[in-house]
Amino acid sequence: LNVQGSSGAILSLYNADTTTYAADTTTAIEFKLLTGNTGTTSGSCEIRAFKENGTNGNSARALSFYTGENGGSPTERLRITSNGKFSLGTINATPNAAFHIDYESNNLLMLDSSTGSTQKMFFAQNGGTHAQIYGTSASGALTIESDPSDNHASSSINFRVDNDEKVRITANGKVCIAHTNALHSGNLQVSAAGGDAIDINSYSTNANNGGRLSFYRSKNASIGSNTIVTDDDSLGRIDFRGYNTNGNSYDQGATIEARVDGAVNSSTDMPTAIIFKTSSEGSASPDERLRITSNGAVGVGTNNPTATPFAGAKLGVHLSDNTAYAGGTNRGNGITVYNTAAGGHSSLELAQRNAADTYGSVILNAVDPDASSNYGADFTIQTRRGGDGSYGERLRIFSNGNVGV
């Protein structure tokens, strides 16, 4: 059969049924072939054009493609509806999307190329691409890209769950979790109306493998390049801020910071101090209140607990208070050890290990002599006796000023 023509319909198949105008009134092309050597074994495929409805005068029509498996009759595999939508696999007569795939398989769609380095899926309007997803063959990378031509100033990628946005990546690379836009300066911003914003979970049989929050510092301005840090370089800081309506800003209330505390001399050397700062009343600039140095010395009110007069001490308390001492006042300055239980005592023990791997000590105590007494307290000194190690009171200053030895 050779059908030729130069214009119009070259070959026309016409179903002129005028009795019912029923739905599925069909005009078809059948492709039939012999599939066995018995002389009667055959199979066929079909292309059918059919009326979509049974309304007289409604000319909505669709096109279907049929194939057949071994031993089976032709089955519809693809339908193009009257409004141009595609249904593939198990046919949906009214697909909700332009391309509807319904097929009993985990693998529904594959983008494959034998020579191309990337396999892309584009999202466009009037031919202009505004987003794309693609895989890169050489690296196995998957890229999700918004606004690849940089035509928009505020493009973003967001992820929605249960009809609510959960994650957004903004145009300047900030990741917002549980909020739809960047609120502050950080690259990762996690919002919470209550409860925990971030949980760090660890599951391990190793006693040392707890949850970790790590800060890394290189003294190089190029990201990914490494330069050794030096003395007094900050290794990381945690800031605590609160909103202040007077300044319309989140003011700094406290910080915890790690700084290099000495020369970095070897591949395993990183002497570091921990610094605690708080803002006083009327200020949003935290001042240093406590420092733990690289050698374990603790300074309260000083940033150098190893300098004079603290040299050699592990705990230095620095005061800047010129209030004169008055013997008749109850105002304490420096260190207070307070026991809130009536009838108990508060102690300060000075202990020293000796060569026999035991230790001797001197204990200074504030003792409540009578639970019914108001404000009264005796001062006692205990020492530990050599030999049997028993403790004994050696001196007592009574609350009324009397002394007993």
mmCIF file of C-alpha atoms in Angstrom:
data_model
loop_
_atom_site.group_PDB
_atom_site.id
_atom_site.type_symbol
_atom_site.label_atom_id
_atom_site.label_comp_id
_atom_site.label_asym_id
_atom_site.label_seq_id
_atom_site.Cartn_x
_atom_site.Cartn_y
_atom_site.Cartn_z
ATOM 1 C CA LEU A 1 0.000 0.000 0.000
ATOM 2 C CA ASN A 2 1.460 3.318 -1.088
ATOM 3 C CA VAL A 3 -0.512 6.412 -0.169
ATOM 4 C CA GLN A 4 0.771 9.776 -1.357
ATOM 5 C CA GLY A 5 -0.494 13.338 -1.283
ATOM 6 C CA SER A 6 0.643 16.947 -1.160
ATOM 7 C CA SER A 7 -1.917 18.593 1.169
ATOM 8 C CA GLY A 8 -4.751 17.880 3.592
ATOM 9 C CA ALA A 9 -5.430 14.391 4.993
ATOM 10 C CA ILE A 10 -3.448 11.855 3.008
ATOM 11 C CA LEU A 11 -5.145 8.863 4.626
ATOM 12 C CA SER A 12 -8.427 9.161 6.526
ATOM 13 C CA LEU A 13 -10.223 6.486 8.583
ATOM 14 C CA TYR A 14 -13.833 7.525 9.193
ATOM 15 C CA ASN A 15 -16.405 6.024 11.576
ATOM 16 C CA ALA A 16 -19.769 7.395 10.431
ATOM 17 C CA ASP A 17 -21.908 5.838 13.192
ATOM 18 C CA THR A 18 -24.802 8.301 13.640
ATOM 19 C CA THR A 19 -27.118 6.214 15.795
ATOM 20 C CA THR A 20 -25.923 6.783 19.378
ATOM 21 C CA TYR A 21 -22.923 9.121 19.390
ATOM 22 C CA ALA A 22 -21.839 6.937 22.317
ATOM 23 C CA ALA A 23 -18.675 7.364 24.306
ATOM 24 C CA ASP A 24 -15.766 5.261 23.057
ATOM 25 C CA THR A 25 -17.018 5.289 19.451
ATOM 26 C CA THR A 26 -13.731 4.307 17.852
ATOM 27 C CA THR A 27 -11.680 4.549 14.708
ATOM 28 C CA ALA A 28 -8.572 2.362 14.924
ATOM 29 C CA ILE A 29 -5.477 1.182 13.144
ATOM 30 C CA GLU A 30 -4.467 -2.402 13.931
ATOM 31 C CA PHE A 31 -0.944 -3.689 13.452
ATOM 32 C CA LYS A 32 -1.045 -7.483 13.266
ATOM 33 C CA LEU A 33 1.819 -9.927 12.960
ATOM 34 C CA LEU A 34 2.409 -13.659 12.954
ATOM 35 C CA THR A 35 4.063 -14.682 16.208
ATOM 36 C CA GLY A 36 4.460 -18.451 15.806
ATOM 37 C CA ASN A 37 4.972 -21.227 13.260
ATOM 38 C CA THR A 38 1.543 -22.848 13.592
ATOM 39 C CA GLY A 39 0.075 -20.621 10.929
ATOM 40 C CA THR A 40 -2.628 -19.221 13.194
ATOM 41 C CA THR A 41 -0.585 -17.704 16.066
ATOM 42 C CA SER A 42 -0.715 -13.935 15.837
ATOM 43 C CA GLY A 43 -0.734 -10.779 17.915
ATOM 44 C CA SER A 44 -1.614 -7.174 17.374
ATOM 45 C CA CYS A 45 -1.032 -3.602 18.519
ATOM 46 C CA GLU A 46 -3.475 -0.753 17.948
ATOM 47 C CA ILE A 47 -3.821 2.997 17.768
ATOM 48 C CA ARG A 48 -7.356 4.115 18.503
ATOM 49 C CA ALA A 49 -9.093 7.479 18.173
ATOM 50 C CA PHE A 50 -12.302 7.598 20.181
ATOM 51 C CA LYS A 51 -15.060 9.882 21.401
ATOM 52 C CA GLU A 52 -14.622 10.741 25.104
ATOM 53 C CA ASN A 53 -18.286 11.259 25.918
ATOM 54 C CA GLY A 54 -21.808 10.274 24.895
ATOM 55 C CA THR A 55 -23.168 13.790 24.308
ATOM 56 C CA ASN A 56 -24.591 14.531 20.872
ATOM 57 C CA GLY A 57 -22.527 17.282 19.300
ATOM 58 C CA ASN A 58 -19.650 17.143 21.849
ATOM 59 C CA SER A 59 -16.602 16.370 19.745
ATOM 60 C CA ALA A 60 -14.009 15.872 22.543
ATOM 61 C CA ARG A 61 -11.845 13.004 21.351
ATOM 62 C CA ALA A 62 -8.714 11.237 22.544
ATOM 63 C CA LEU A 63 -6.013 8.975 21.203
ATOM 64 C CA SER A 64 -4.942 5.643 22.775
ATOM 65 C CA PHE A 65 -2.070 3.248 22.147
ATOM 66 C CA TYR A 66 -2.447 -0.505 22.801
ATOM 67 C CA THR A 67 0.199 -3.226 23.171
ATOM 68 C CA GLY A 68 -0.122 -6.896 24.166
ATOM 69 C CA GLU A 69 1.861 -9.232 26.398
ATOM 70 C CA ASN A 70 2.406 -12.896 25.549
ATOM 71 C CA GLY A 71 -0.948 -14.694 25.418
ATOM 72 C CA GLY A 72 -2.955 -11.574 26.195
ATOM 73 C CA SER A 73 -5.228 -9.223 24.299
ATOM 74 C CA PRO A 74 -4.094 -5.706 23.459
ATOM 75 C CA THR A 75 -4.155 -3.428 26.534
ATOM 76 C CA GLU A 76 -4.211 0.356 26.578
ATOM 77 C CA ARG A 77 -0.797 1.686 27.695
ATOM 78 C CA LEU A 78 -0.851 5.383 26.739
ATOM 79 C CA ARG A 79 -3.663 7.872 26.334
ATOM 80 C CA ILE A 80 -3.566 11.455 25.100
ATOM 81 C CA THR A 81 -6.759 13.151 26.284
ATOM 82 C CA SER A 82 -8.721 15.774 24.391
ATOM 83 C CA ASN A 83 -7.078 18.563 26.450
ATOM 84 C CA GLY A 84 -3.558 17.282 25.696
ATOM 85 C CA LYS A 85 -2.764 15.464 28.950
ATOM 86 C CA PHE A 86 -0.865 12.163 28.946
ATOM 87 C CA SER A 87 -1.733 9.068 30.981
ATOM 88 C CA LEU A 88 0.860 6.272 30.962
ATOM 89 C CA GLY A 89 0.585 2.782 32.470
ATOM 90 C CA THR A 90 -2.711 2.185 34.261
ATOM 91 C CA ILE A 91 -4.871 4.660 32.383
ATOM 92 C CA ASN A 92 -6.498 7.578 34.175
ATOM 93 C CA ALA A 93 -9.273 8.965 31.973
ATOM 94 C CA THR A 94 -9.052 12.411 33.635
ATOM 95 C CA PRO A 95 -5.429 12.926 34.745
ATOM 96 C CA ASN A 96 -4.815 15.847 37.102
ATOM 97 C CA ALA A 97 -1.341 16.529 35.733
ATOM 98 C CA ALA A 98 -0.027 17.117 32.240
ATOM 99 C CA PHE A 99 1.817 13.789 32.463
ATOM 100 C CA HIS A 100 0.392 11.083 34.737
ATOM 101 C CA ILE A 101 2.381 7.865 35.324
ATOM 102 C CA ASP A 102 0.664 4.968 37.073
ATOM 103 C CA TYR A 103 2.786 1.847 36.866
ATOM 104 C CA GLU A 104 3.387 -0.973 39.365
ATOM 105 C CA SER A 105 7.126 -0.511 39.735
ATOM 106 C CA ASN A 106 9.564 1.288 42.042
ATOM 107 C CA ASN A 107 11.299 2.701 38.966
ATOM 108 C CA LEU A 108 8.873 5.088 37.258
ATOM 109 C CA LEU A 109 11.150 7.563 35.492
ATOM 110 C CA MET A 110 14.759 7.494 34.318
ATOM 111 C CA LEU A 111 16.797 10.248 32.681
ATOM 112 C CA ASP A 112 19.577 8.467 30.786
ATOM 113 C CA SER A 113 22.279 9.585 28.396
ATOM 114 C CA SER A 114 25.094 7.589 26.826
ATOM 115 C CA THR A 115 27.337 10.592 26.085
ATOM 116 C CA GLY A 116 25.994 13.612 27.984
ATOM 117 C CA SER A 117 27.792 14.601 31.214
ATOM 118 C CA THR A 118 24.579 15.747 32.889
ATOM 119 C CA GLN A 119 20.950 14.678 32.810
ATOM 120 C CA LYS A 120 18.652 17.643 33.428
ATOM 121 C CA MET A 121 15.037 18.370 34.224
ATOM 122 C CA PHE A 122 13.996 21.981 33.563
ATOM 123 C CA PHE A 123 11.256 24.160 35.052
ATOM 124 C CA ALA A 124 10.471 27.055 32.730
ATOM 125 C CA GLN A 125 7.938 29.666 31.716
ATOM 126 C CA ASN A 126 7.713 30.818 28.091
ATOM 127 C CA GLY A 127 10.996 29.054 27.407
ATOM 128 C CA GLY A 128 12.876 30.792 30.231
ATOM 129 C CA THR A 129 14.328 28.343 32.785
ATOM 130 C CA HIS A 130 13.763 29.413 36.389
ATOM 131 C CA ALA A 131 14.798 26.160 38.102
ATOM 132 C CA GLN A 132 16.417 22.836 37.254
ATOM 133 C CA ILE A 133 17.416 19.505 38.745
ATOM 134 C CA TYR A 134 20.286 17.562 37.273
ATOM 135 C CA GLY A 135 22.734 14.759 37.941
ATOM 136 C CA THR A 136 26.409 14.879 36.983
ATOM 137 C CA SER A 137 27.767 11.599 35.624
ATOM 138 C CA ALA A 138 31.436 12.064 36.483
ATOM 139 C CA SER A 139 30.946 12.860 40.193
ATOM 140 C CA GLY A 140 27.572 11.284 40.874
ATOM 141 C CA ALA A 141 26.376 14.648 42.187
ATOM 142 C CA LEU A 142 22.744 15.748 42.319
ATOM 143 C CA THR A 143 22.119 19.481 41.921
ATOM 144 C CA ILE A 144 18.893 21.343 42.701
ATOM 145 C CA GLU A 145 19.202 24.845 41.294
ATOM 146 C CA SER A 146 16.902 27.841 41.605
ATOM 147 C CA ASP A 147 17.185 30.732 39.115
ATOM 148 C CA PRO A 148 20.199 29.370 37.150
ATOM 149 C CA SER A 149 20.326 32.510 34.969
ATOM 150 C CA ASP A 150 20.318 34.816 38.012
ATOM 151 C CA ASN A 151 17.327 36.777 36.750
ATOM 152 C CA HIS A 152 15.763 37.252 40.180
ATOM 153 C CA ALA A 153 17.125 38.993 43.266
ATOM 154 C CA SER A 154 15.467 36.870 45.950
ATOM 155 C CA SER A 155 15.231 33.301 44.659
ATOM 156 C CA SER A 156 14.992 30.479 47.173
ATOM 157 C CA ILE A 157 14.561 26.735 47.543
ATOM 158 C CA ASN A 158 12.036 25.592 50.123
ATOM 159 C CA PHE A 159 10.806 22.262 51.419
ATOM 160 C CA ARG A 160 7.220 21.794 52.576
ATOM 161 C CA VAL A 161 5.718 19.042 54.757
ATOM 162 C CA ASP A 162 1.979 18.647 55.511
ATOM 163 C CA ASN A 163 1.206 21.850 53.603
ATOM 164 C CA ASP A 164 3.621 23.868 55.713
ATOM 165 C CA GLU A 165 7.105 25.144 54.872
ATOM 166 C CA LYS A 166 9.795 23.532 57.051
ATOM 167 C CA VAL A 167 13.134 24.473 55.423
ATOM 168 C CA ARG A 168 14.181 27.358 53.175
ATOM 169 C CA ILE A 169 17.510 28.133 51.496
ATOM 170 C CA THR A 170 17.662 31.841 50.709
ATOM 171 C CA ALA A 171 19.365 33.585 47.787
ATOM 172 C CA ASN A 172 22.393 34.452 49.948
ATOM 173 C CA GLY A 173 22.852 30.861 51.136
ATOM 174 C CA LYS A 174 21.236 31.024 54.560
ATOM 175 C CA VAL A 175 19.383 27.894 55.689
ATOM 176 C CA CYS A 176 16.221 28.645 57.672
ATOM 177 C CA ILE A 177 14.596 25.792 59.589
ATOM 178 C CA ALA A 178 11.034 26.240 60.906
ATOM 179 C CA HIS A 179 10.860 29.776 59.487
ATOM 180 C CA THR A 180 10.320 31.236 56.018
ATOM 181 C CA ASN A 181 13.067 33.886 55.954
ATOM 182 C CA ALA A 182 16.413 34.829 57.472
ATOM 183 C CA LEU A 183 15.999 36.666 60.773
ATOM 184 C CA HIS A 184 19.640 37.228 61.730
ATOM 185 C CA SER A 185 23.184 36.992 60.342
ATOM 186 C CA GLY A 186 23.984 33.284 60.738
ATOM 187 C CA ASN A 187 24.152 30.874 57.802
ATOM 188 C CA LEU A 188 22.091 28.285 59.737
ATOM 189 C CA GLN A 189 19.031 29.642 61.551
ATOM 190 C CA VAL A 190 16.777 27.335 63.577
ATOM 191 C CA SER A 191 13.592 28.810 65.051
ATOM 192 C CA ALA A 192 11.462 27.424 67.892
ATOM 193 C CA ALA A 193 8.446 28.788 69.723
ATOM 194 C CA GLY A 194 9.235 26.599 72.726
ATOM 195 C CA GLY A 195 11.359 23.604 73.658
ATOM 196 C CA ASP A 196 14.623 22.606 72.017
ATOM 197 C CA ALA A 197 15.667 24.214 68.744
ATOM 198 C CA ILE A 198 18.655 21.890 68.198
ATOM 199 C CA ASP A 199 19.293 18.395 69.619
ATOM 200 C CA ILE A 200 22.669 16.682 69.260
ATOM 201 C CA ASN A 201 22.179 12.930 69.668
ATOM 202 C CA SER A 202 24.841 10.265 70.073
ATOM 203 C CA TYR A 203 24.397 6.482 70.292
ATOM 204 C CA SER A 204 27.562 4.548 71.048
ATOM 205 C CA THR A 205 28.920 1.873 73.384
ATOM 206 C CA ASN A 206 32.112 3.951 73.680
ATOM 207 C CA ALA A 207 32.103 5.997 76.897
ATOM 208 C CA ASN A 208 33.833 8.914 75.124
ATOM 209 C CA ASN A 209 31.424 9.219 72.212
ATOM 210 C CA GLY A 210 28.915 11.751 73.530
ATOM 211 C CA GLY A 211 27.144 14.347 71.415
ATOM 212 C CA ARG A 212 29.497 17.031 70.089
ATOM 213 C CA LEU A 213 29.363 20.593 68.874
ATOM 214 C CA SER A 214 32.660 21.415 67.146
ATOM 215 C CA PHE A 215 34.192 24.782 66.226
ATOM 216 C CA TYR A 216 37.045 24.886 63.678
ATOM 217 C CA ARG A 217 39.395 27.836 63.067
ATOM 218 C CA SER A 218 42.026 28.455 60.389
ATOM 219 C CA LYS A 219 43.846 31.792 60.193
ATOM 220 C CA ASN A 220 43.302 32.034 56.450
ATOM 221 C CA ALA A 221 40.762 34.259 54.674
ATOM 222 C CA SER A 222 40.123 31.697 51.906
ATOM 223 C CA ILE A 223 37.528 29.090 52.822
ATOM 224 C CA GLY A 224 39.083 25.625 52.656
ATOM 225 C CA SER A 225 42.670 26.918 53.032
ATOM 226 C CA ASN A 226 44.585 26.314 56.259
ATOM 227 C CA THR A 227 46.974 28.570 58.189
ATOM 228 C CA ILE A 228 48.203 27.975 61.749
ATOM 229 C CA VAL A 229 46.540 29.988 64.507
ATOM 230 C CA THR A 230 48.576 32.071 66.958
ATOM 231 C CA ASP A 231 48.392 33.247 70.550
ATOM 232 C CA ASP A 232 45.123 35.015 71.520
ATOM 233 C CA ASP A 233 43.274 33.988 68.326
ATOM 234 C CA SER A 234 39.622 33.194 68.942
ATOM 235 C CA LEU A 235 38.769 29.527 68.246
ATOM 236 C CA GLY A 236 35.039 29.957 68.665
ATOM 237 C CA ARG A 237 32.369 31.805 70.631
ATOM 238 C CA ILE A 238 28.806 31.301 71.801
ATOM 239 C CA ASP A 239 26.754 34.509 72.062
ATOM 240 C CA PHE A 240 23.568 34.989 74.070
ATOM 241 C CA ARG A 241 21.381 37.860 72.834
ATOM 242 C CA GLY A 242 18.028 39.341 73.823
ATOM 243 C CA TYR A 243 15.761 41.746 71.988
ATOM 244 C CA ASN A 244 15.758 45.338 73.260
ATOM 245 C CA THR A 245 12.899 47.535 72.046
ATOM 246 C CA ASN A 246 14.782 50.727 72.906
ATOM 247 C CA GLY A 247 17.481 49.931 70.386
ATOM 248 C CA ASN A 248 15.319 47.755 68.096
ATOM 249 C CA SER A 249 18.052 45.142 68.138
ATOM 250 C CA TYR A 250 19.170 41.922 69.761
ATOM 251 C CA ASP A 251 21.716 43.090 72.323
ATOM 252 C CA GLN A 252 24.567 40.927 73.550
ATOM 253 C CA GLY A 253 24.050 39.698 77.112
ATOM 254 C CA ALA A 254 26.764 37.077 77.582
ATOM 255 C CA THR A 255 29.443 35.133 75.716
ATOM 256 C CA ILE A 256 31.501 31.977 76.183
ATOM 257 C CA GLU A 257 34.680 32.028 74.109
ATOM 258 C CA ALA A 258 37.752 29.840 73.534
ATOM 259 C CA ARG A 259 41.018 31.656 72.697
ATOM 260 C CA VAL A 260 44.523 30.370 71.999
ATOM 261 C CA ASP A 261 46.496 30.781 75.226
ATOM 262 C CA GLY A 262 50.159 30.560 74.291
ATOM 263 C CA ALA A 263 52.421 29.678 71.379
ATOM 264 C CA VAL A 264 51.321 26.883 69.018
ATOM 265 C CA ASN A 265 54.564 24.979 68.601
ATOM 266 C CA SER A 266 53.792 21.490 67.272
ATOM 267 C CA SER A 267 51.275 19.400 65.372
ATOM 268 C CA THR A 268 49.570 18.365 68.622
ATOM 269 C CA ASP A 269 49.830 21.673 70.489
ATOM 270 C CA MET A 270 46.788 23.922 71.003
ATOM 271 C CA PRO A 271 46.944 25.736 74.397
ATOM 272 C CA THR A 272 43.525 27.264 74.982
ATOM 273 C CA ALA A 273 41.683 29.345 77.571
ATOM 274 C CA ILE A 274 37.915 29.489 78.153
ATOM 275 C CA ILE A 275 36.492 32.961 78.848
ATOM 276 C CA PHE A 276 33.080 33.830 80.312
ATOM 277 C CA LYS A 277 31.668 37.340 79.875
ATOM 278 C CA THR A 278 28.442 39.041 80.973
ATOM 279 C CA SER A 279 26.915 42.475 80.373
ATOM 280 C CA SER A 280 26.295 44.592 83.469
ATOM 281 C CA GLU A 281 23.245 46.782 84.079
ATOM 282 C CA GLY A 282 23.065 49.547 81.461
ATOM 283 C CA SER A 283 25.456 47.816 79.040
ATOM 284 C CA ALA A 284 25.262 45.514 76.015
ATOM 285 C CA SER A 285 29.048 44.969 75.859
ATOM 286 C CA PRO A 286 29.967 41.886 77.906
ATOM 287 C CA ASP A 287 32.916 42.177 80.295
ATOM 288 C CA GLU A 288 35.120 39.251 81.272
ATOM 289 C CA ARG A 289 34.064 37.678 84.582
ATOM 290 C CA LEU A 290 35.854 34.328 84.653
ATOM 291 C CA ARG A 291 38.767 32.715 82.789
ATOM 292 C CA ILE A 292 40.161 29.186 82.835
ATOM 293 C CA THR A 293 43.694 29.289 81.448
ATOM 294 C CA SER A 294 45.469 26.625 79.404
ATOM 295 C CA ASN A 295 47.283 25.385 82.535
ATOM 296 C CA GLY A 296 44.070 25.063 84.539
ATOM 297 C CA ALA A 297 44.299 28.250 86.589
ATOM 298 C CA VAL A 298 40.948 29.922 87.276
ATOM 299 C CA GLY A 299 40.620 33.682 87.452
ATOM 300 C CA VAL A 300 37.494 35.419 88.719
ATOM 301 C CA GLY A 301 37.405 39.122 87.875
ATOM 302 C CA THR A 302 40.822 38.958 86.172
ATOM 303 C CA ASN A 303 41.984 37.988 82.695
ATOM 304 C CA ASN A 304 45.427 36.919 83.945
ATOM 305 C CA PRO A 305 45.107 34.608 86.958
ATOM 306 C CA THR A 306 48.758 33.523 86.674
ATOM 307 C CA ALA A 307 50.222 37.033 87.140
ATOM 308 C CA THR A 308 51.173 38.693 90.429
ATOM 309 C CA PRO A 309 49.657 38.469 92.992
ATOM 310 C CA PHE A 310 48.148 35.197 91.745
ATOM 311 C CA ALA A 311 51.420 33.628 90.505
ATOM 312 C CA GLY A 312 51.450 29.935 91.414
ATOM 313 C CA ALA A 313 47.788 29.910 92.475
ATOM 314 C CA LYS A 314 45.128 27.818 90.739
ATOM 315 C CA LEU A 315 42.309 30.149 91.778
ATOM 316 C CA GLY A 316 42.597 33.915 91.749
ATOM 317 C CA VAL A 317 39.755 36.247 92.739
ATOM 318 C CA HIS A 318 40.260 39.866 91.748
ATOM 319 C CA LEU A 319 38.142 42.592 93.360
ATOM 320 C CA SER A 320 37.885 46.270 92.564
ATOM 321 C CA ASP A 321 35.967 47.552 95.593
ATOM 322 C CA ASN A 322 37.296 50.295 97.862
ATOM 323 C CA THR A 323 34.627 49.913 100.535
ATOM 324 C CA ALA A 324 36.497 50.100 103.838
ATOM 325 C CA TYR A 325 36.397 47.159 106.222
ATOM 326 C CA ALA A 326 34.111 47.599 109.215
ATOM 327 C CA GLY A 327 34.210 44.986 111.965
ATOM 328 C CA GLY A 328 30.606 45.535 112.910
ATOM 329 C CA THR A 329 29.105 44.862 109.467
ATOM 330 C CA ASN A 330 28.071 41.572 107.873
ATOM 331 C CA ARG A 331 29.276 42.523 104.391
ATOM 332 C CA GLY A 332 31.424 39.808 102.817
ATOM 333 C CA ASN A 333 33.937 40.427 100.041
ATOM 334 C CA GLY A 334 35.581 37.715 97.963
ATOM 335 C CA ILE A 335 34.496 34.106 98.446
ATOM 336 C CA THR A 336 31.463 32.896 100.411
ATOM 337 C CA VAL A 337 30.646 29.266 101.237
ATOM 338 C CA TYR A 338 27.000 29.114 102.344
ATOM 339 C CA ASN A 339 25.167 26.130 103.802
ATOM 340 C CA THR A 340 21.408 26.678 103.897
ATOM 341 C CA ALA A 341 20.638 23.741 106.258
ATOM 342 C CA ALA A 342 20.121 24.704 109.918
ATOM 343 C CA GLY A 343 22.446 22.877 112.315
ATOM 344 C CA GLY A 344 25.039 22.125 109.641
ATOM 345 C CA HIS A 345 28.402 23.706 108.872
ATOM 346 C CA SER A 346 30.410 25.138 105.983
ATOM 347 C CA SER A 347 34.016 24.161 105.367
ATOM 348 C CA LEU A 348 37.132 25.031 103.433
ATOM 349 C CA GLU A 349 39.666 22.202 103.330
ATOM 350 C CA LEU A 350 43.350 22.601 102.511
ATOM 351 C CA ALA A 351 44.804 19.177 101.675
ATOM 352 C CA GLN A 352 48.266 17.948 100.703
ATOM 353 C CA ARG A 353 49.217 14.537 99.339
ATOM 354 C CA ASN A 354 52.330 12.969 100.848
ATOM 355 C CA ALA A 355 54.817 10.346 99.678
ATOM 356 C CA ALA A 356 52.809 7.468 101.153
ATOM 357 C CA ASP A 357 49.926 8.324 98.766
ATOM 358 C CA THR A 358 47.801 9.570 101.643
ATOM 359 C CA TYR A 359 46.995 13.150 102.423
ATOM 360 C CA GLY A 360 46.939 15.481 105.358
ATOM 361 C CA SER A 361 44.618 18.433 105.639
ATOM 362 C CA VAL A 362 43.548 21.485 107.558
ATOM 363 C CA ILE A 363 39.830 22.279 107.639
ATOM 364 C CA LEU A 364 38.340 25.693 108.375
ATOM 365 C CA ASN A 365 34.713 25.519 109.490
ATOM 366 C CA ALA A 366 31.797 27.794 110.247
ATOM 367 C CA VAL A 367 29.690 25.799 112.738
ATOM 368 C CA ASP A 368 26.146 26.488 113.889
ATOM 369 C CA PRO A 369 26.414 25.730 117.645
ATOM 370 C CA ASP A 370 22.680 25.765 118.294
ATOM 371 C CA ALA A 371 19.905 25.279 115.756
ATOM 372 C CA SER A 372 17.741 27.680 117.774
ATOM 373 C CA SER A 373 20.358 30.458 117.744
ATOM 374 C CA ASN A 374 19.909 33.531 115.537
ATOM 375 C CA TYR A 375 22.965 34.389 113.428
ATOM 376 C CA GLY A 376 25.408 32.633 115.763
ATOM 377 C CA ALA A 377 28.321 30.692 114.289
ATOM 378 C CA ASP A 378 31.567 29.386 115.718
ATOM 379 C CA PHE A 379 34.826 29.308 113.766
ATOM 380 C CA THR A 380 36.866 26.095 114.129
ATOM 381 C CA ILE A 381 40.143 24.768 112.792
ATOM 382 C CA GLN A 382 40.639 21.026 112.379
ATOM 383 C CA THR A 383 43.822 19.161 111.491
ATOM 384 C CA ARG A 384 44.448 15.560 110.557
ATOM 385 C CA ARG A 385 46.757 13.668 112.882
ATOM 386 C CA GLY A 386 49.703 11.775 111.463
ATOM 387 C CA GLY A 387 49.685 8.018 111.871
ATOM 388 C CA ASP A 388 46.021 7.094 112.151
ATOM 389 C CA GLY A 389 44.716 10.029 110.059
ATOM 390 C CA SER A 390 42.008 10.999 112.542
ATOM 391 C CA TYR A 391 40.652 14.544 112.518
ATOM 392 C CA GLY A 392 40.523 16.706 115.591
ATOM 393 C CA GLU A 393 39.426 20.245 116.420
ATOM 394 C CA ARG A 394 42.458 22.324 117.427
ATOM 395 C CA LEU A 395 40.987 25.783 117.812
ATOM 396 C CA ARG A 396 37.519 27.350 118.195
ATOM 397 C CA ILE A 397 36.489 30.976 118.174
ATOM 398 C CA PHE A 398 33.036 31.115 119.627
ATOM 399 C CA SER A 399 30.294 33.356 118.254
ATOM 400 C CA ASN A 400 30.684 35.614 121.335
ATOM 401 C CA GLY A 401 34.413 36.079 120.663
ATOM 402 C CA ASN A 402 35.819 33.643 123.206
ATOM 403 C CA VAL A 403 38.663 31.397 122.073
ATOM 404 C CA GLY A 404 39.178 27.740 122.906
ATOM 405 C CA VAL A 405 42.309 25.732 122.098
#
